[in-house]
Short mmCIF file of N, CA, C and O in Angstrom, two decimals:
data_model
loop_
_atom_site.label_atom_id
_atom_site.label_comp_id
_atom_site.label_asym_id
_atom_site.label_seq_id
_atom_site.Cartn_x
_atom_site.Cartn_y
_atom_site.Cartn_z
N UNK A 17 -22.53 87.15 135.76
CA UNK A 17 -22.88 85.83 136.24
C UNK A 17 -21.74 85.27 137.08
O UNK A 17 -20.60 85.70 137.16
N UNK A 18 -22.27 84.28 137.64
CA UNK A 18 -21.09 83.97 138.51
C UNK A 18 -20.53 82.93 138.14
O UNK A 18 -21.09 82.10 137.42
N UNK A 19 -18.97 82.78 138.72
CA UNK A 19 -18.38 81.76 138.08
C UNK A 19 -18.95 80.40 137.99
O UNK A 19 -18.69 79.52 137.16
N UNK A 20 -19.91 80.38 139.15
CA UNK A 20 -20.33 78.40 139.14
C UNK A 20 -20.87 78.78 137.66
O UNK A 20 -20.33 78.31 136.66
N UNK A 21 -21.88 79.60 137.60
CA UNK A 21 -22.89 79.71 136.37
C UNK A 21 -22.17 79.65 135.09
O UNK A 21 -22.66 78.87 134.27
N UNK A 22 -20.95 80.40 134.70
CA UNK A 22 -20.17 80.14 133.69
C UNK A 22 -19.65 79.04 133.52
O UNK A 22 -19.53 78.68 132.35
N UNK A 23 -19.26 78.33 134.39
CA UNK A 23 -18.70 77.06 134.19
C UNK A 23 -19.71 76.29 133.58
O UNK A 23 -19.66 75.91 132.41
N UNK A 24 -20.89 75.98 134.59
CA UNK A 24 -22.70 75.06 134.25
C UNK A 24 -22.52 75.83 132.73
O UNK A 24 -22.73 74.99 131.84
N UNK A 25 -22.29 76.81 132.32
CA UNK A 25 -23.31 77.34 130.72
C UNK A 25 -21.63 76.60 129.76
O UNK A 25 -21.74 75.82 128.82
N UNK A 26 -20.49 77.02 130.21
CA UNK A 26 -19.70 76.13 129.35
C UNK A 26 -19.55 74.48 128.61
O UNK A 26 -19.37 73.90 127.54
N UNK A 27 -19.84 74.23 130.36
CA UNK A 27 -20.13 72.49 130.06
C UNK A 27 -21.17 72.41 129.60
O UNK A 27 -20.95 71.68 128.62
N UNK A 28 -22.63 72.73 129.59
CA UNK A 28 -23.92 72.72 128.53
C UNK A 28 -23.43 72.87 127.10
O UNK A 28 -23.52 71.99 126.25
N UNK A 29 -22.85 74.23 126.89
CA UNK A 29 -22.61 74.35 125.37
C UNK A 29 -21.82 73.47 124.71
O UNK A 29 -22.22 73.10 123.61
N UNK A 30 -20.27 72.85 125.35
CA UNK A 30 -19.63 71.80 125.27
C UNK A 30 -20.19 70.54 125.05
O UNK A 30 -19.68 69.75 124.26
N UNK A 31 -21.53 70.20 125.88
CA UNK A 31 -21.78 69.02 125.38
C UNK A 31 -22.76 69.04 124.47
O UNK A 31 -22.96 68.00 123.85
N UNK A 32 -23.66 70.29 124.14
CA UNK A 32 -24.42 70.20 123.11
C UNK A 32 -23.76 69.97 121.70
O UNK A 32 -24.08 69.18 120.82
N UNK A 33 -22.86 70.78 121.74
CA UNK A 33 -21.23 70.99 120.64
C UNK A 33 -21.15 69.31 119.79
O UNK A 33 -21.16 68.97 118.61
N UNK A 34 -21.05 68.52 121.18
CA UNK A 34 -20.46 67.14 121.11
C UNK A 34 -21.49 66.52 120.45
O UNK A 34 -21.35 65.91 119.39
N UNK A 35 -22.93 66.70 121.29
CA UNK A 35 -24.00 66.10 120.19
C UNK A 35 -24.16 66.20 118.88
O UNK A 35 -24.32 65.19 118.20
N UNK A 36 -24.12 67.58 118.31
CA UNK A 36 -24.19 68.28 117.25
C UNK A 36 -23.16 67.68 116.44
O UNK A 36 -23.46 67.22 115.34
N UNK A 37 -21.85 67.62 116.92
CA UNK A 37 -20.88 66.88 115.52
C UNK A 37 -20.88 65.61 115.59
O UNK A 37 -20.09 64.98 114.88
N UNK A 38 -21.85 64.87 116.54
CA UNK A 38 -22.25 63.15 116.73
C UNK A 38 -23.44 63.14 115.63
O UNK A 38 -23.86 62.22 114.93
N UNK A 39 -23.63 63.78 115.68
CA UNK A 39 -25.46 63.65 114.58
C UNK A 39 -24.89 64.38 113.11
O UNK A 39 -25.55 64.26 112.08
N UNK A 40 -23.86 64.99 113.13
CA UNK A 40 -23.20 65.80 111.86
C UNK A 40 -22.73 64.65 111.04
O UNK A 40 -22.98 64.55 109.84
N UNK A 41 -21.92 63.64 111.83
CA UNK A 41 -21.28 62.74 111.54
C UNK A 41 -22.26 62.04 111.04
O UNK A 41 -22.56 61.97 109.85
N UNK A 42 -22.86 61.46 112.05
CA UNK A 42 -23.88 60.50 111.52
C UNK A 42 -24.98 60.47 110.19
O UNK A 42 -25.66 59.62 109.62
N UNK A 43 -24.70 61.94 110.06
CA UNK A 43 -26.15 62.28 108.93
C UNK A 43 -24.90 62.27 107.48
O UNK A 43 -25.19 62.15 106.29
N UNK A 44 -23.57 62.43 108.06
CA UNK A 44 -22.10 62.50 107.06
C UNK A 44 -22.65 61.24 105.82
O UNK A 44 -23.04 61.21 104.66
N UNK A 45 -22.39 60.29 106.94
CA UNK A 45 -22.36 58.88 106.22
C UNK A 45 -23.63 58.36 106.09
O UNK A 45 -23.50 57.54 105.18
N UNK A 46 -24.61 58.35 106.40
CA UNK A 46 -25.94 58.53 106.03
C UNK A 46 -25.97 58.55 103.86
O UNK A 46 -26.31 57.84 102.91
N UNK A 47 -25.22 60.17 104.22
CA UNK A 47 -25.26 61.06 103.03
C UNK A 47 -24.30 59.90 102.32
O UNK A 47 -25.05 58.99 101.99
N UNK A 48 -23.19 59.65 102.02
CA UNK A 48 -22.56 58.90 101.66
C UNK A 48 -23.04 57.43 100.98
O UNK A 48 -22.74 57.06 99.85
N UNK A 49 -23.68 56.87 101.75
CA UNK A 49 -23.80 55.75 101.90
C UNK A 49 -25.19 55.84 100.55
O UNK A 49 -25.40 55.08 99.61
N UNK A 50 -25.68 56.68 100.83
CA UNK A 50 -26.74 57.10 99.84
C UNK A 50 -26.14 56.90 98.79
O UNK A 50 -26.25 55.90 98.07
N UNK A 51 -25.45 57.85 98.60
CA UNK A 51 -24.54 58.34 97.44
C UNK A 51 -24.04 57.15 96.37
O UNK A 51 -24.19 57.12 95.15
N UNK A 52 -23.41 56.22 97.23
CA UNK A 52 -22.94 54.69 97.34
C UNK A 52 -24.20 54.19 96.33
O UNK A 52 -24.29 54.09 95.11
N UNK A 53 -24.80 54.02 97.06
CA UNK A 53 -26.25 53.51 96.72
C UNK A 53 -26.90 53.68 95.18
O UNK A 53 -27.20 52.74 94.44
N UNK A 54 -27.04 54.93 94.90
CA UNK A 54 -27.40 55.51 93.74
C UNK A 54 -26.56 55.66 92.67
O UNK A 54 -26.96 55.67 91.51
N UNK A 55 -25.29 55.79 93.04
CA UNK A 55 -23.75 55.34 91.52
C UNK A 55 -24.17 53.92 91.32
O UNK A 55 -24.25 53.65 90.12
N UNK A 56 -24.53 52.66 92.35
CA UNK A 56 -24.51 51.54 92.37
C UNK A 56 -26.11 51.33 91.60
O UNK A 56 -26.16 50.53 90.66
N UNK A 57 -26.92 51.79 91.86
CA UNK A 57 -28.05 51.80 90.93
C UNK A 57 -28.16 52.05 89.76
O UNK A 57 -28.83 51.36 88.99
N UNK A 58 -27.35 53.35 89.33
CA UNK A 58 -27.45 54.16 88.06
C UNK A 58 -26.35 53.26 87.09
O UNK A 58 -26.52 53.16 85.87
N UNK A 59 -25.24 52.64 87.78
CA UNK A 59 -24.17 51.75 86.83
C UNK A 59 -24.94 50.14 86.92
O UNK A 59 -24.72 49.40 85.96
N UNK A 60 -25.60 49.74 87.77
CA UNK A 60 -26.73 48.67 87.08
C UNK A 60 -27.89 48.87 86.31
O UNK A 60 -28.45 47.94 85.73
N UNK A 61 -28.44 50.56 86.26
CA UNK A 61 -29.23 50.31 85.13
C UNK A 61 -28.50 50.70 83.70
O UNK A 61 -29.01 50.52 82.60
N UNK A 62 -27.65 51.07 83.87
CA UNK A 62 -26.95 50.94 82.95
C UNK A 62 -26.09 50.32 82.01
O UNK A 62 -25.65 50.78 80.95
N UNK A 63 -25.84 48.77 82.75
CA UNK A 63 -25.72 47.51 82.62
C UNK A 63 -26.63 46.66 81.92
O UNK A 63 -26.43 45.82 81.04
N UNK A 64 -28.12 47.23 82.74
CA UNK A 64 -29.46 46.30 82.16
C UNK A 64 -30.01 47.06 80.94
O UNK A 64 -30.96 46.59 80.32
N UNK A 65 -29.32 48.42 80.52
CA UNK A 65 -29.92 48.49 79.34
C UNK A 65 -29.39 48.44 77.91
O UNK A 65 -29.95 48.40 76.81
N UNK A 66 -27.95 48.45 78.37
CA UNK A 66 -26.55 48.03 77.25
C UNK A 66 -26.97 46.48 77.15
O UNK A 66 -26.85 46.09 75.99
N UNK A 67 -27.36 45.64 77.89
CA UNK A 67 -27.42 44.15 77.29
C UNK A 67 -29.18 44.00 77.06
O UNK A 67 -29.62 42.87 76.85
N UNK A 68 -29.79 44.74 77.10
CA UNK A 68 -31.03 44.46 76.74
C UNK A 68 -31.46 45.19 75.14
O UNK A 68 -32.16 44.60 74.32
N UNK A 69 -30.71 46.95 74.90
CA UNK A 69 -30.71 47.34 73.97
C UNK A 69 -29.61 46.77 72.86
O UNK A 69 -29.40 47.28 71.75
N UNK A 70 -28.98 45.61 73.41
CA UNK A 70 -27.66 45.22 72.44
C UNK A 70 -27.78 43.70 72.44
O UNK A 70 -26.81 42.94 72.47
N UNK A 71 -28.64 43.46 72.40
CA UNK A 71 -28.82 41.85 72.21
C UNK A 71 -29.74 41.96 70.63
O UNK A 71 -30.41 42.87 70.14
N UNK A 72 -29.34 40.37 70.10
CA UNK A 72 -29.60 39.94 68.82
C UNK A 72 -31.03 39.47 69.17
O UNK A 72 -31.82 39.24 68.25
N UNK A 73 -31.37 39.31 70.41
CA UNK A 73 -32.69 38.60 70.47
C UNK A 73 -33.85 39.32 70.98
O UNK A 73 -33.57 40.05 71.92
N UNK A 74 -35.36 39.33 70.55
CA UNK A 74 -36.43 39.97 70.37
C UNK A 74 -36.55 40.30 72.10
O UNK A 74 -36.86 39.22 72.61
N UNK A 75 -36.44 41.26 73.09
CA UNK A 75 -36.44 41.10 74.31
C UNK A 75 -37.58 42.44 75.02
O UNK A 75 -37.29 43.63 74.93
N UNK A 76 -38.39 42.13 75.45
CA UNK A 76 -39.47 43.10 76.17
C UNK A 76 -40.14 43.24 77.62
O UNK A 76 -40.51 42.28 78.30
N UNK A 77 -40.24 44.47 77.96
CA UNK A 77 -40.71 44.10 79.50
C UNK A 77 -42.07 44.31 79.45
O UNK A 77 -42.49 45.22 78.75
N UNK A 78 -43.09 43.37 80.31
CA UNK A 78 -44.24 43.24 80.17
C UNK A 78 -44.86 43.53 81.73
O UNK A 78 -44.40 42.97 82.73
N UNK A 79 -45.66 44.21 81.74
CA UNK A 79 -45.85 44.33 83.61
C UNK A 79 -46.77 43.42 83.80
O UNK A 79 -47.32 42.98 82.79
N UNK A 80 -47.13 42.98 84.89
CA UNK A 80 -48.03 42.10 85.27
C UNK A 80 -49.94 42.22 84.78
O UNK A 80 -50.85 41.41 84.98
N UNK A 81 -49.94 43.08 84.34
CA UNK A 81 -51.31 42.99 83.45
C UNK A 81 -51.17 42.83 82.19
O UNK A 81 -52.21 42.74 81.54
N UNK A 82 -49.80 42.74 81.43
CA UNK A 82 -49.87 42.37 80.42
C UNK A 82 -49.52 43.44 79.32
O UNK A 82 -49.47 43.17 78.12
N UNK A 83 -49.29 44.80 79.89
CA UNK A 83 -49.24 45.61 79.19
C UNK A 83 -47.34 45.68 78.78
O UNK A 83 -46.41 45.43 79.55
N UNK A 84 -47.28 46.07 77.42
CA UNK A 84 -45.87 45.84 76.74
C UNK A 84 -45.24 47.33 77.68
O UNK A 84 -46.05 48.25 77.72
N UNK A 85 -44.02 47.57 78.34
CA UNK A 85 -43.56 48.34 78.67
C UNK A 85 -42.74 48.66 77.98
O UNK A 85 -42.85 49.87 78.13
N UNK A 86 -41.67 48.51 77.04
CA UNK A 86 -40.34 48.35 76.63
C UNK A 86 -40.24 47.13 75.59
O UNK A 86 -40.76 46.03 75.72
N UNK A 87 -39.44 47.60 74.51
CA UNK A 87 -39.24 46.30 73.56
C UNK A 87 -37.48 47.25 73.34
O UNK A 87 -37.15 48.44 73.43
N UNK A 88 -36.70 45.88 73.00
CA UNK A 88 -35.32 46.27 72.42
C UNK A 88 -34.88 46.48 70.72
O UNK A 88 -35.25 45.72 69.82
N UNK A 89 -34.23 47.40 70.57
CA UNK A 89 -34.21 47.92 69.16
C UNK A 89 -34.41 46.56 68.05
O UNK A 89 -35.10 46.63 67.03
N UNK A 90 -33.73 45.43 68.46
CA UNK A 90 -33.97 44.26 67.61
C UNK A 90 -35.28 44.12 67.02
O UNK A 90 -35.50 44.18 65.81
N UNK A 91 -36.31 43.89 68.12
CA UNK A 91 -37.56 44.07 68.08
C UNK A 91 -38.22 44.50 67.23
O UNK A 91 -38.93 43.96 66.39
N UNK A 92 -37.83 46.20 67.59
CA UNK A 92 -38.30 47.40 66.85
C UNK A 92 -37.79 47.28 65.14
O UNK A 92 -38.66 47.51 64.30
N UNK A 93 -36.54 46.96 64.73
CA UNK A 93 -36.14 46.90 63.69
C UNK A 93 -36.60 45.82 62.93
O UNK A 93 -36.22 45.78 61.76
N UNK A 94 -37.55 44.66 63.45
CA UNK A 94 -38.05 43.36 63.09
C UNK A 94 -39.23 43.77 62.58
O UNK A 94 -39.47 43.29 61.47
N UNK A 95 -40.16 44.59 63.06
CA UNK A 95 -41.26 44.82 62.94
C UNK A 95 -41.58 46.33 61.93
O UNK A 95 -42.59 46.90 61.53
N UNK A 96 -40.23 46.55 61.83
CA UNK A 96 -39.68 47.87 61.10
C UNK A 96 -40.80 49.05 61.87
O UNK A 96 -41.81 49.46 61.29
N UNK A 97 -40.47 49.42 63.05
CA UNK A 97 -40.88 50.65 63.75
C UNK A 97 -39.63 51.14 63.98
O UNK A 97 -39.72 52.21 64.57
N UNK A 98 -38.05 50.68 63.67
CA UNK A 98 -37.06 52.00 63.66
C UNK A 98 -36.82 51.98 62.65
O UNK A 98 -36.07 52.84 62.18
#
């Protein structure tokens, strides 16, 4: 090939190169930020279930039709089901 042509196929691969670690990056912190996201989820539900399973008071989640989802051991130990 000739030199113009080597040069044109260098600078192509060069800037595809450049795209490729622009979108590498980008998908980097993407990943991260996720990551972020889900420690930050998993240490608030873990929050909401240390003060819901550790409270003195009768506490339950009820979904919007009414159906009992969840009751806290208090509960359970009131009604002697633990």
């Amino acid at each position: 090939i000739s030199v113009l042509m080597a040069a044109y196929l260098a600078m192509m691969v060069s800037n595809t190169m450049r795209h490729f670690q622009t979108a590498n990056r980008a998908l980097e912190l993407e990943i991260a930020e996720r990551r972020r996201l889900e420690n930050a989820q998993r240490e608030s539900e873990r929050r909401f279930q240390a003060i819901f399973h550790n409270s003195f008071q009768f506490t339950g989640l009820i979904s919007p039709d009414g159906t009992l989802l969840e009751v806290n051991q208090t509960a359970l130990n009131f009604i002697g089901l633990a």
